[in-house]
Coordinates of N, CA and C in Angstrom, one line a residue:
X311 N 33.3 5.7 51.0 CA 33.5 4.8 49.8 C 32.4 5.1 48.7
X312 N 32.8 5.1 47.7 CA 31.8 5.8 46.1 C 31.3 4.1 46.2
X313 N 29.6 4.1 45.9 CA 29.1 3.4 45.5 C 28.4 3.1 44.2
X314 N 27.8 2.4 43.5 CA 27.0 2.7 42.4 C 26.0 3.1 42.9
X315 N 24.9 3.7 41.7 CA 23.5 4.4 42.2 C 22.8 3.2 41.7
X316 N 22.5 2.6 41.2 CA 21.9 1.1 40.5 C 22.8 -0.2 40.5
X317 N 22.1 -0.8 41.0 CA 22.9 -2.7 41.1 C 23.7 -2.6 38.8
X318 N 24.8 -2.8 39.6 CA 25.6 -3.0 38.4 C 25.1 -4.4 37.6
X319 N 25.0 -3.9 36.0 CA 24.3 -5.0 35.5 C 25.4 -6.1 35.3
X320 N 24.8 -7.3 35.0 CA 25.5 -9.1 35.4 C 26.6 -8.8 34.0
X321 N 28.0 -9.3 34.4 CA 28.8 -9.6 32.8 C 28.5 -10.4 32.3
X322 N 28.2 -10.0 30.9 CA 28.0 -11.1 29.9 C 29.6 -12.2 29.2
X323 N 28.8 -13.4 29.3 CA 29.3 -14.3 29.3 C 29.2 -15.5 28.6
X324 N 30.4 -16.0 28.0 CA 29.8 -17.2 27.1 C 30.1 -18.6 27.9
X325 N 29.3 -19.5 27.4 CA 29.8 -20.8 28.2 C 31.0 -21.6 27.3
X326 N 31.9 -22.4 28.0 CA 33.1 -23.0 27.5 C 32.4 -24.7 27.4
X327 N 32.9 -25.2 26.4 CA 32.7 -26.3 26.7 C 32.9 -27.4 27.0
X328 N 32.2 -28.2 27.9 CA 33.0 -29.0 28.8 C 33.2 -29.2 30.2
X329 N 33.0 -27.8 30.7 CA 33.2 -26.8 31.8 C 32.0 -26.4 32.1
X330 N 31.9 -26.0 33.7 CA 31.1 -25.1 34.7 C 31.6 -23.5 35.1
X331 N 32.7 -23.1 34.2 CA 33.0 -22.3 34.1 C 32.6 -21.2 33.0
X332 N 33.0 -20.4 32.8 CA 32.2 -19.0 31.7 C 33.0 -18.4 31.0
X333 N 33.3 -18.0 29.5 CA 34.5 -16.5 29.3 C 33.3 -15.3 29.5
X334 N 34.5 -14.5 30.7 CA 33.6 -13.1 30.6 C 34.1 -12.5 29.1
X335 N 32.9 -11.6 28.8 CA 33.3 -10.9 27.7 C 33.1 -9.6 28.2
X336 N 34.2 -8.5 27.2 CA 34.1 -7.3 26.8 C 33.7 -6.8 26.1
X337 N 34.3 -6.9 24.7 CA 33.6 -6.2 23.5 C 33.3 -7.2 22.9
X338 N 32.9 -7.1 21.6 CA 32.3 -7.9 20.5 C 32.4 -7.5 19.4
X339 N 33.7 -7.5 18.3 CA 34.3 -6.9 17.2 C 33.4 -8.1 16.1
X340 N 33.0 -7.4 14.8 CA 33.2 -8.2 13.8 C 33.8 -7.7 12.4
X341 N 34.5 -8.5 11.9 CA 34.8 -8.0 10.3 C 34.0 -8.0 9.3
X342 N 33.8 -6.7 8.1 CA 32.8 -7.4 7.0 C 33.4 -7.8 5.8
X343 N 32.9 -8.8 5.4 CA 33.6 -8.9 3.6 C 34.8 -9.9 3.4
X344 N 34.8 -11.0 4.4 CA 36.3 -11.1 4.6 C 36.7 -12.7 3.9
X345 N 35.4 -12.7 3.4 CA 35.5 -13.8 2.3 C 35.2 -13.3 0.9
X346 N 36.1 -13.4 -0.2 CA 35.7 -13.1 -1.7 C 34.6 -13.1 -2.0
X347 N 33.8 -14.1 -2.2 CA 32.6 -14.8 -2.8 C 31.5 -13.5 -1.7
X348 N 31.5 -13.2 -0.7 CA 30.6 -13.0 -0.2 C 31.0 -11.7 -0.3
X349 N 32.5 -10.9 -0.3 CA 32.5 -9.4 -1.0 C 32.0 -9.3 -2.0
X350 N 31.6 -10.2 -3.3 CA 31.1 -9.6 -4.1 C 30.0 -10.3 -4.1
X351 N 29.3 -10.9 -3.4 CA 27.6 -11.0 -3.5 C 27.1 -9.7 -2.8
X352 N 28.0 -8.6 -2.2 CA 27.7 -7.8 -1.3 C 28.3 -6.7 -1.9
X353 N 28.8 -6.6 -3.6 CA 28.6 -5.8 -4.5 C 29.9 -4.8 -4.3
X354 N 30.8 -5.6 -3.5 CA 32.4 -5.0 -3.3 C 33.7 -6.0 -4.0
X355 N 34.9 -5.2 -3.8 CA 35.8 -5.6 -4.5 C 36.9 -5.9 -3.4
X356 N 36.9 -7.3 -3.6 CA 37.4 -8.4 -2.7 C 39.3 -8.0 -2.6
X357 N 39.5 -7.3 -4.4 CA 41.1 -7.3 -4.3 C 41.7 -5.7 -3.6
X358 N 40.4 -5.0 -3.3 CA 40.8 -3.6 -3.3 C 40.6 -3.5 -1.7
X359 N 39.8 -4.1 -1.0 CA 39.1 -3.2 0.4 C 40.1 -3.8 1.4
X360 N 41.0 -3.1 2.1 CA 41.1 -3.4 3.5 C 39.9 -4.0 4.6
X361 N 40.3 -4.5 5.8 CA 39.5 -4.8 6.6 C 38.8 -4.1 7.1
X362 N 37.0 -3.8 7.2 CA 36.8 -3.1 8.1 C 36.0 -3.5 9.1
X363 N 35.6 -3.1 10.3 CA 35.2 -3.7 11.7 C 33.5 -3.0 11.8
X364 N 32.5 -3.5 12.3 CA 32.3 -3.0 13.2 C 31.8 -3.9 14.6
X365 N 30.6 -3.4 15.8 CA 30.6 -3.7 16.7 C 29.4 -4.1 17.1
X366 N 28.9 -5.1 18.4 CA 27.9 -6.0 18.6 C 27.9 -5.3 20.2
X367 N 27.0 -5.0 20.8 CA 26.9 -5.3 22.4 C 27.4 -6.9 22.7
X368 N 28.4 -6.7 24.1 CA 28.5 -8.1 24.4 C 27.7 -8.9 25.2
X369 N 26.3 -8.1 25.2 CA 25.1 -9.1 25.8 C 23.8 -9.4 24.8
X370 N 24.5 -9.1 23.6 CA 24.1 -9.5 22.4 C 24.3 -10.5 21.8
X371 N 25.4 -11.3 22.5 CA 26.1 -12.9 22.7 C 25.3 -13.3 23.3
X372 N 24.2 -14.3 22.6 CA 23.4 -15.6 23.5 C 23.7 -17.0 22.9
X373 N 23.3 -18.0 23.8 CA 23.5 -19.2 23.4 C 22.9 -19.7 21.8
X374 N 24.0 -20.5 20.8 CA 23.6 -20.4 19.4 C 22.3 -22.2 20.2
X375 N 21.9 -22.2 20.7 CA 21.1 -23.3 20.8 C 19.3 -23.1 21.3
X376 N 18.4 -24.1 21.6 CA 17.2 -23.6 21.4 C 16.8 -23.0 20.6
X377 N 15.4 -22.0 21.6 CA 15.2 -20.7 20.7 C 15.6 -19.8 20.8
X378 N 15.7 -19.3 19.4 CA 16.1 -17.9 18.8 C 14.7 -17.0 18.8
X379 N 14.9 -16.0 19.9 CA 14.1 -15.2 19.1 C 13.8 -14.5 18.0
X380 N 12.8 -13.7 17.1 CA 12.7 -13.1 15.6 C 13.1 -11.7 16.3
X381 N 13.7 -10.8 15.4 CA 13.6 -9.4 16.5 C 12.3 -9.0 15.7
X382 N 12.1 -7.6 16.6 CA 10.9 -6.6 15.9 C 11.6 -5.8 15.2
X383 N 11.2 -5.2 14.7 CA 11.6 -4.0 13.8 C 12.0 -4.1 12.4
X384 N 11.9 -5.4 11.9 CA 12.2 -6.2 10.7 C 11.0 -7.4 10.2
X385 N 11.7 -7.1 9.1 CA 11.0 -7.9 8.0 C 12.0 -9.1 6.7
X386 N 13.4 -8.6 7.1 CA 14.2 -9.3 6.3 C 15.8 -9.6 7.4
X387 N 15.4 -10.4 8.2 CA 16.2 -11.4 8.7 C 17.3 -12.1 8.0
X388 N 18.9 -11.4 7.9 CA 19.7 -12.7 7.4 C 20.6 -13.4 8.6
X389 N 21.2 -14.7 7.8 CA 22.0 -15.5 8.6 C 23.3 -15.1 8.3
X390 N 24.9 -15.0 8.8 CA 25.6 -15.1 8.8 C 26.3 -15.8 9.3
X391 N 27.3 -16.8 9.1 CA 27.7 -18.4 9.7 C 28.8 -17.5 10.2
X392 N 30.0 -17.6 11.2 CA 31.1 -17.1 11.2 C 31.7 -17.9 12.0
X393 N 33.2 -18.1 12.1 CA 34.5 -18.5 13.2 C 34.7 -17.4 14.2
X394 N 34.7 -17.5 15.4 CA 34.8 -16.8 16.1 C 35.9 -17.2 17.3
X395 N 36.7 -15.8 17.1 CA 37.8 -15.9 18.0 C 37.9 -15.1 19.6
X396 N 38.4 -15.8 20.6 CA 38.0 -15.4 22.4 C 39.7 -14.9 22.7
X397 N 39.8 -13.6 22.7 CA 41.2 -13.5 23.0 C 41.6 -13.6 24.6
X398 N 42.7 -13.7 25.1 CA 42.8 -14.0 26.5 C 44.0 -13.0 26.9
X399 N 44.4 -12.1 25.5 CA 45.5 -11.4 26.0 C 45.3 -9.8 24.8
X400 N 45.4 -8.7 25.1 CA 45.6 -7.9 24.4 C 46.3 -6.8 24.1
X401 N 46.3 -5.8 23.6 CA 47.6 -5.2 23.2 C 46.8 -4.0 22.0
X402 N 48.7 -3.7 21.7 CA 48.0 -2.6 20.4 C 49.1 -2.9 19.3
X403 N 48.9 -2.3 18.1 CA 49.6 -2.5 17.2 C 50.4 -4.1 17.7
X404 N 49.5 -5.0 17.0 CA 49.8 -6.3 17.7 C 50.6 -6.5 16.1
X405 N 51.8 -7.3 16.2 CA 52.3 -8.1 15.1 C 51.7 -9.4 14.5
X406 N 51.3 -9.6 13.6 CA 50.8 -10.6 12.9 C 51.2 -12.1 13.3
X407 N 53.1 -11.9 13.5 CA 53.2 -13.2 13.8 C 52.8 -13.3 15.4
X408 N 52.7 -12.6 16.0 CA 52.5 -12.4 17.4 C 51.0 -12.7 18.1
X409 N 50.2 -12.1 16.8 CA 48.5 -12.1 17.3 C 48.0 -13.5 17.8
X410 N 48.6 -14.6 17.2 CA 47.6 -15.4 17.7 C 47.9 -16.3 19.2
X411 N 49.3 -15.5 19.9 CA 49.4 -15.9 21.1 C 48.2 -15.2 21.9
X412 N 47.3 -14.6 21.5 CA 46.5 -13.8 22.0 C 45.0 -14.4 22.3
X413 N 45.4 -16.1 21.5 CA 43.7 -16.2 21.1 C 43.9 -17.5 22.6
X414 N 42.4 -17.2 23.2 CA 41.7 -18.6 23.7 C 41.5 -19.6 23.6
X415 N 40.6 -19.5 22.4 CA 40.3 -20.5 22.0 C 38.8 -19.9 20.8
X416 N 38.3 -21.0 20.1 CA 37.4 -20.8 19.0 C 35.9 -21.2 19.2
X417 N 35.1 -20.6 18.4 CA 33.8 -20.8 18.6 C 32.9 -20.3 17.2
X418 N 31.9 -21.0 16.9 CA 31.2 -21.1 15.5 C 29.8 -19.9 16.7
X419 N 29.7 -18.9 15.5 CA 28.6 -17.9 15.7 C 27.9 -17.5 14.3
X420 N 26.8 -17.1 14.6 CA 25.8 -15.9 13.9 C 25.9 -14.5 14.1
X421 N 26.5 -13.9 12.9 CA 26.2 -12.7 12.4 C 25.1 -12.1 12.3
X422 N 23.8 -12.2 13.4 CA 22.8 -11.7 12.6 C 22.6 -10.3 12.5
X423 N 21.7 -10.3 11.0 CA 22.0 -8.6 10.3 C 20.3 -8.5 10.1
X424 N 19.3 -7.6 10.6 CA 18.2 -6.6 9.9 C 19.0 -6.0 8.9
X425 N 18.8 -6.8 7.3 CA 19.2 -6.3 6.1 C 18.1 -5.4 5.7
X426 N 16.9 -4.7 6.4 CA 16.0 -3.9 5.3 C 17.0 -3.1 6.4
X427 N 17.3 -3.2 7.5 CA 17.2 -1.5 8.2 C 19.1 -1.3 7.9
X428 N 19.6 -2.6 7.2 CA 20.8 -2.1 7.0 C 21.1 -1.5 5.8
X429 N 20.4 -1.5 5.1 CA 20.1 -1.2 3.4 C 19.6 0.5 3.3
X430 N 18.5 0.6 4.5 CA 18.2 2.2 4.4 C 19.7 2.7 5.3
X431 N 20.2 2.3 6.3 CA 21.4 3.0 6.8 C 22.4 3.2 5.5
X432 N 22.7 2.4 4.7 CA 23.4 2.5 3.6 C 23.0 3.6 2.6
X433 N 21.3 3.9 2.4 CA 21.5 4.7 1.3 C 21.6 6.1 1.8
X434 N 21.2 5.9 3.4 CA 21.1 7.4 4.2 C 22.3 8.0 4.6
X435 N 23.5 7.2 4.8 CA 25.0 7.4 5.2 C 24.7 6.8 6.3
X436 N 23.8 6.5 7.3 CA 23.5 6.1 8.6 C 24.7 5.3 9.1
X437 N 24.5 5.1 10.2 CA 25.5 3.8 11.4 C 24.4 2.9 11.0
X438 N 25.2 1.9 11.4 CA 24.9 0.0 11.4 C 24.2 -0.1 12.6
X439 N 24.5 0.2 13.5 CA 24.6 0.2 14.6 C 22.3 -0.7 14.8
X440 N 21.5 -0.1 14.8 CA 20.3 -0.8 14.8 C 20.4 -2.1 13.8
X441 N 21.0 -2.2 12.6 CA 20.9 -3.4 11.7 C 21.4 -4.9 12.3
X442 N 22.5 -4.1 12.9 CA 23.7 -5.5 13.5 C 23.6 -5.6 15.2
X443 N 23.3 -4.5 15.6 CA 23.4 -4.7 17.3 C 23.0 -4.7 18.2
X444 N 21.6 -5.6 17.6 CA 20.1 -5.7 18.0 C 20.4 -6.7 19.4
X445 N 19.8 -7.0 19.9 CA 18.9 -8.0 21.3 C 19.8 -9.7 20.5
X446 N 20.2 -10.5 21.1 CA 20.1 -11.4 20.3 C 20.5 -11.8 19.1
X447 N 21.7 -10.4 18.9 CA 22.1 -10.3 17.5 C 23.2 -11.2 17.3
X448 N 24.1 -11.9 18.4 CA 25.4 -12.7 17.8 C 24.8 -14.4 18.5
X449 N 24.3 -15.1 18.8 CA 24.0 -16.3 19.0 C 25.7 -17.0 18.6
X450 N 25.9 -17.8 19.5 CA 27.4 -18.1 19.7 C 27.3 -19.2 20.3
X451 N 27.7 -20.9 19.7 CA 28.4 -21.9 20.4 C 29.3 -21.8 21.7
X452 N 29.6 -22.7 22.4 CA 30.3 -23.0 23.7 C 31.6 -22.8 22.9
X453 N 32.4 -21.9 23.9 CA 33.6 -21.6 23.2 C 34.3 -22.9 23.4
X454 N 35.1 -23.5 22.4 CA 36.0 -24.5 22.5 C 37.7 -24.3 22.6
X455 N 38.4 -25.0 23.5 CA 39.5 -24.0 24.2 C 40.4 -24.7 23.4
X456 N 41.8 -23.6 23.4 CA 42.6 -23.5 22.2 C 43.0 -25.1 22.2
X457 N 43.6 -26.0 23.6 CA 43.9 -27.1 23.5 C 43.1 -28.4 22.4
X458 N 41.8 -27.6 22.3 CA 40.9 -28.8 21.7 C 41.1 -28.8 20.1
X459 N 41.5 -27.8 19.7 CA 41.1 -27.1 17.8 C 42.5 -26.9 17.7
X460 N 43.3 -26.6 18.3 CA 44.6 -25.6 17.9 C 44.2 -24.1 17.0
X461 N 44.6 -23.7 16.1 CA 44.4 -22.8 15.3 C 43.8 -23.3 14.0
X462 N 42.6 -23.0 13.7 CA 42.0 -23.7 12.5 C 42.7 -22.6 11.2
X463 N 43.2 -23.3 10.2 CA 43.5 -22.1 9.2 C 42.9 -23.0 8.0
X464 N 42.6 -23.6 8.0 CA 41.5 -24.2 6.4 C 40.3 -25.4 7.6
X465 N 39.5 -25.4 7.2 CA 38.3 -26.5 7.5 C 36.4 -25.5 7.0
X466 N 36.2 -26.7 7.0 CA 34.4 -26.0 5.8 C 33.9 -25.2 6.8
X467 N 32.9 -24.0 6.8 CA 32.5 -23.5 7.5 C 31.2 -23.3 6.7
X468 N 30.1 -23.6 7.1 CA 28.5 -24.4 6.2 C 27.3 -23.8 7.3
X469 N 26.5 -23.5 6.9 CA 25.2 -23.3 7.4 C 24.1 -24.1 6.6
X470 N 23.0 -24.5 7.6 CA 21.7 -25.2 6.6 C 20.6 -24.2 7.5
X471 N 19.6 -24.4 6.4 CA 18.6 -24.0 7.0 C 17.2 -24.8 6.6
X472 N 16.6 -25.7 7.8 CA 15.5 -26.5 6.9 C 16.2 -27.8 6.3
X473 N 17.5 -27.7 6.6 CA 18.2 -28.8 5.7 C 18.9 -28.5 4.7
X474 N 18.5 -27.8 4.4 CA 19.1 -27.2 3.2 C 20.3 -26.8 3.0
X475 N 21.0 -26.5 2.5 CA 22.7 -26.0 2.6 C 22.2 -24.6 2.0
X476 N 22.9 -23.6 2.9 CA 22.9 -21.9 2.4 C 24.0 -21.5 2.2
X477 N 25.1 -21.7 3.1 CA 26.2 -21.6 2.9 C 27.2 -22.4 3.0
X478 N 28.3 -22.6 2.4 CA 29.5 -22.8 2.7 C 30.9 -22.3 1.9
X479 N 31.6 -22.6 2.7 CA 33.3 -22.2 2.3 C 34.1 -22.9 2.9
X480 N 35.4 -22.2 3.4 CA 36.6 -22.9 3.6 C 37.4 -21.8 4.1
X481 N 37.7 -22.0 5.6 CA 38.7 -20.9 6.6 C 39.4 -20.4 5.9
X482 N 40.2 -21.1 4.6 CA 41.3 -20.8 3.7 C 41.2 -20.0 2.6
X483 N 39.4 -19.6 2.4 CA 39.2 -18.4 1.4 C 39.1 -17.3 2.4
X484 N 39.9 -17.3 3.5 CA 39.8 -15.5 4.1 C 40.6 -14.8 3.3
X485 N 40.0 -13.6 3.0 CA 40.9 -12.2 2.3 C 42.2 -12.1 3.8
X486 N 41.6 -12.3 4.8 CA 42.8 -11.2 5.9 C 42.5 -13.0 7.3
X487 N 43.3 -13.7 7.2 CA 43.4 -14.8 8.0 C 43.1 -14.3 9.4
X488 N 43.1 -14.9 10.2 CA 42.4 -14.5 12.3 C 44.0 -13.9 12.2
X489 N 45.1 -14.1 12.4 CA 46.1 -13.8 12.3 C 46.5 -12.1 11.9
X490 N 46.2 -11.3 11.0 CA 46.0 -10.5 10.0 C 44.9 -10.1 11.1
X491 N 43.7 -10.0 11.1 CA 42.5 -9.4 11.2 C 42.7 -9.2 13.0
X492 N 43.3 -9.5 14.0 CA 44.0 -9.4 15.2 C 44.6 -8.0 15.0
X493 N 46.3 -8.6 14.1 CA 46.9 -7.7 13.8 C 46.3 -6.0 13.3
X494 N 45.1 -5.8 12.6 CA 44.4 -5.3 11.9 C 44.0 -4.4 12.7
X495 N 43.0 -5.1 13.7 CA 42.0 -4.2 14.3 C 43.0 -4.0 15.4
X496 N 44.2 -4.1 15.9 CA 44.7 -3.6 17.4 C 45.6 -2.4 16.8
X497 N 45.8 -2.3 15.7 CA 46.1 -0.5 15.0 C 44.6 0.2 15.3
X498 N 43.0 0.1 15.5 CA 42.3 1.4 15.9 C 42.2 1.3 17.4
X499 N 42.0 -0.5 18.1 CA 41.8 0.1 19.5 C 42.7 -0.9 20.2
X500 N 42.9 -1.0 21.6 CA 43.9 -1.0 22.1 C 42.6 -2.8 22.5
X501 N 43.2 -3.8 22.1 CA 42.2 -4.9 22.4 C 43.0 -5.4 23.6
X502 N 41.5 -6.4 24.6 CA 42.1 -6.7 25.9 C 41.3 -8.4 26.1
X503 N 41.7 -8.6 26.9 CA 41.0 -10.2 27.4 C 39.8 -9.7 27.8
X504 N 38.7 -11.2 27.0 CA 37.4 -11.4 26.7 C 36.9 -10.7 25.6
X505 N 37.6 -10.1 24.9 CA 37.3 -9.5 23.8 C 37.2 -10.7 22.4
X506 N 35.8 -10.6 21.8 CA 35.0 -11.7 20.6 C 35.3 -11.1 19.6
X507 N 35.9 -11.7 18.1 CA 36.1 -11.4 17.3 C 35.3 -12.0 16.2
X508 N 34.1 -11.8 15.4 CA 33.5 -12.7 13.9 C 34.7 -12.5 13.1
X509 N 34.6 -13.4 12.3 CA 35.6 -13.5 11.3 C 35.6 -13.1 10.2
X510 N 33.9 -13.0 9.9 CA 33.3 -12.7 8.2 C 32.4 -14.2 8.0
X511 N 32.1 -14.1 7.2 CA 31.1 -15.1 6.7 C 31.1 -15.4 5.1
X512 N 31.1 -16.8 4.6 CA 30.9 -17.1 3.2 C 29.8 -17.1 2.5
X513 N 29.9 -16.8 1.0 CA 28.8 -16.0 0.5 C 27.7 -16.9 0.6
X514 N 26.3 -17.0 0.2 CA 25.0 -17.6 1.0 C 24.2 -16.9 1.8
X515 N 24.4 -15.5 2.3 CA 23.7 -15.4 3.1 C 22.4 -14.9 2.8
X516 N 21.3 -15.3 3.7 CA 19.8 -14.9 3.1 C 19.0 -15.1 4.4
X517 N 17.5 -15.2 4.2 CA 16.6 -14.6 5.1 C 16.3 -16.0 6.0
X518 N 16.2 -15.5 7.2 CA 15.8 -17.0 8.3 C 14.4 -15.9 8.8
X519 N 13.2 -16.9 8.4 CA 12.1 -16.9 9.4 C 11.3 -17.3 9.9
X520 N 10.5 -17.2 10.9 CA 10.1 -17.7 12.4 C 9.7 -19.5 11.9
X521 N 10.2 -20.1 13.0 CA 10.1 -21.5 12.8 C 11.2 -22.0 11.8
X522 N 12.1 -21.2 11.4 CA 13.2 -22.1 10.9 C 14.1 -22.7 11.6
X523 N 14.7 -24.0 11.3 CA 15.5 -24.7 11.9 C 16.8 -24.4 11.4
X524 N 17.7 -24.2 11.9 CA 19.1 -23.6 11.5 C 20.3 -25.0 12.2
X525 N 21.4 -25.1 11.0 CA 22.4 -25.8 12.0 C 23.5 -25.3 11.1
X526 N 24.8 -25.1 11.7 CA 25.7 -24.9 11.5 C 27.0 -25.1 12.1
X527 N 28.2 -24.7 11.4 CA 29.4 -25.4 12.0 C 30.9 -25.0 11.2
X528 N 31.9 -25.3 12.0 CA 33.0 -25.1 11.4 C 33.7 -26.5 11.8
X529 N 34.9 -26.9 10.5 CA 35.2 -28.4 10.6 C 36.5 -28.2 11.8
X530 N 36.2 -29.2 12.9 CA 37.5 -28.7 13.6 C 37.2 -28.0 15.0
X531 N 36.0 -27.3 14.7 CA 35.7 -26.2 15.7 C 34.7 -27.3 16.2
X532 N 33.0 -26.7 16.1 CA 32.3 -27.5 16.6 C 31.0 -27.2 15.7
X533 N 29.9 -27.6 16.4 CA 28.8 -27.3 15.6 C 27.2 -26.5 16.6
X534 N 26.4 -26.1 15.7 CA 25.4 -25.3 16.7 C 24.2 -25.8 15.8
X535 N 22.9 -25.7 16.5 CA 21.5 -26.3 15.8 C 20.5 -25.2 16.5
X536 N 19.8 -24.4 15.9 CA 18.5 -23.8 17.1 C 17.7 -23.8 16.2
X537 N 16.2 -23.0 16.7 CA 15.0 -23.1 16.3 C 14.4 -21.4 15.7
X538 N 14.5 -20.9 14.8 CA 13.9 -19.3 14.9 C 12.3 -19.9 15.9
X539 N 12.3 -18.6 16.5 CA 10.9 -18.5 17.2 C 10.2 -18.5 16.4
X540 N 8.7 -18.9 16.8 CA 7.8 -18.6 15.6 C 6.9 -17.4 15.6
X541 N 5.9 -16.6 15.2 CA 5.3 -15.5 15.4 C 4.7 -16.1 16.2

């Protein structure tokens, strides 16, 4: 019998809530740009760009509560608020009206981006891949199951920081709806159960550091509060 040569590492997993149970996860897709306002604070053209993706380790999924750690290798820390979708079923070239038999249920996460090291991959041609797919990079609420939310297609989606309001919008300014963006990304890869989808994020976004207090939320979904670590 073939064994492994090393103890296979633990699946990563999010907590449901409510429940003593877990969603295992697979991948960790996110969309960029997928709110107007924030394609063009991000210097793109909201009527022209298709959706594009990229990807997060799925043990890069930690609890959006407590502490947050700061990463290293940066100096300009931003927040991204997003809706996040838990599919339970997958497929390829999924039909739009069809995609959202596919979802779980929802959950309010962080996009977090190292925007200095995403800005030099930009002028260099580089991968994203160190900016977005750091340690700690998607901090993620208890997923809430489909019975609780149903399908959110308008409600506020807001971040504070300090109190402060950074962002907000409205599920109903997406360029490409969860619907669409399903449909979307199962044309490059063949998506399967436990697979995490970001949604995009509304414009606002900017720098969280050490000792900031963050809370955020989507209306309908749920809400999340943690602490940046301090130095």
């Amino acid at each position: 019998m073939t064994g492994f040569v090393i103890t296979p590492p633990t699946t990563a997993s999010l907590a449901i809530s409510g429940s003593d149970q877990v969603f295992p996860l697979r991948r960790v897709f996110c969309v960029g740009r997928n709110y107007a306002a924030h394609a063009r604070e991000m210097g793109a053209d909201p009527d022209r760009e298709p959706p594009f993706f990229f990807s997060k380790p799925a043990d890069a999924v930690v609890p959006a509560s407590g502490t947050l750690p700061y990463p290293p290798a940066t100096r300009e820390l931003h927040h991204e608020v997003e809706l996040v979708v838990a599919l339970k079923e997958g497929g390829a070239d999924i039909a739009p009206e069809r995609a959202l038999d596919l979802v779980w249920g929802y959950a309010v996460g962080l996009d977090l981006t190292r925007r200095d090291l995403q800005a030099i991959a930009k002028k260099d041609g580089r991968p994203w891949d160190m900016a977005k797919g750091f340690d700690a990079s998607a901090p993620c609420s208890p997923l809430q199951p489909l019975s609780c939310t149903g399908h959110p297609q308008q409600g506020r989606i807001w971040l504070e920081v300090n109190g402060e309001l950074k962002q907000e919008g409205n599920l109903d300014e997406m360029i490409w709806p969860v619907a669409d963006v399903i449909s979307y990304l199962s044309r490059f890869v063949t998506l399967a159960p436990g697979d995490l989808i970001f949604t995009g994020t509304p414009s606002g976004v900017g720098a969280l550091n050490p000792g900031d207090r963050v809370r955020g939320g989507v209306e309908g979904v749920t809400t999340f509060e943690l602490v940046v670590a301090g130095e």
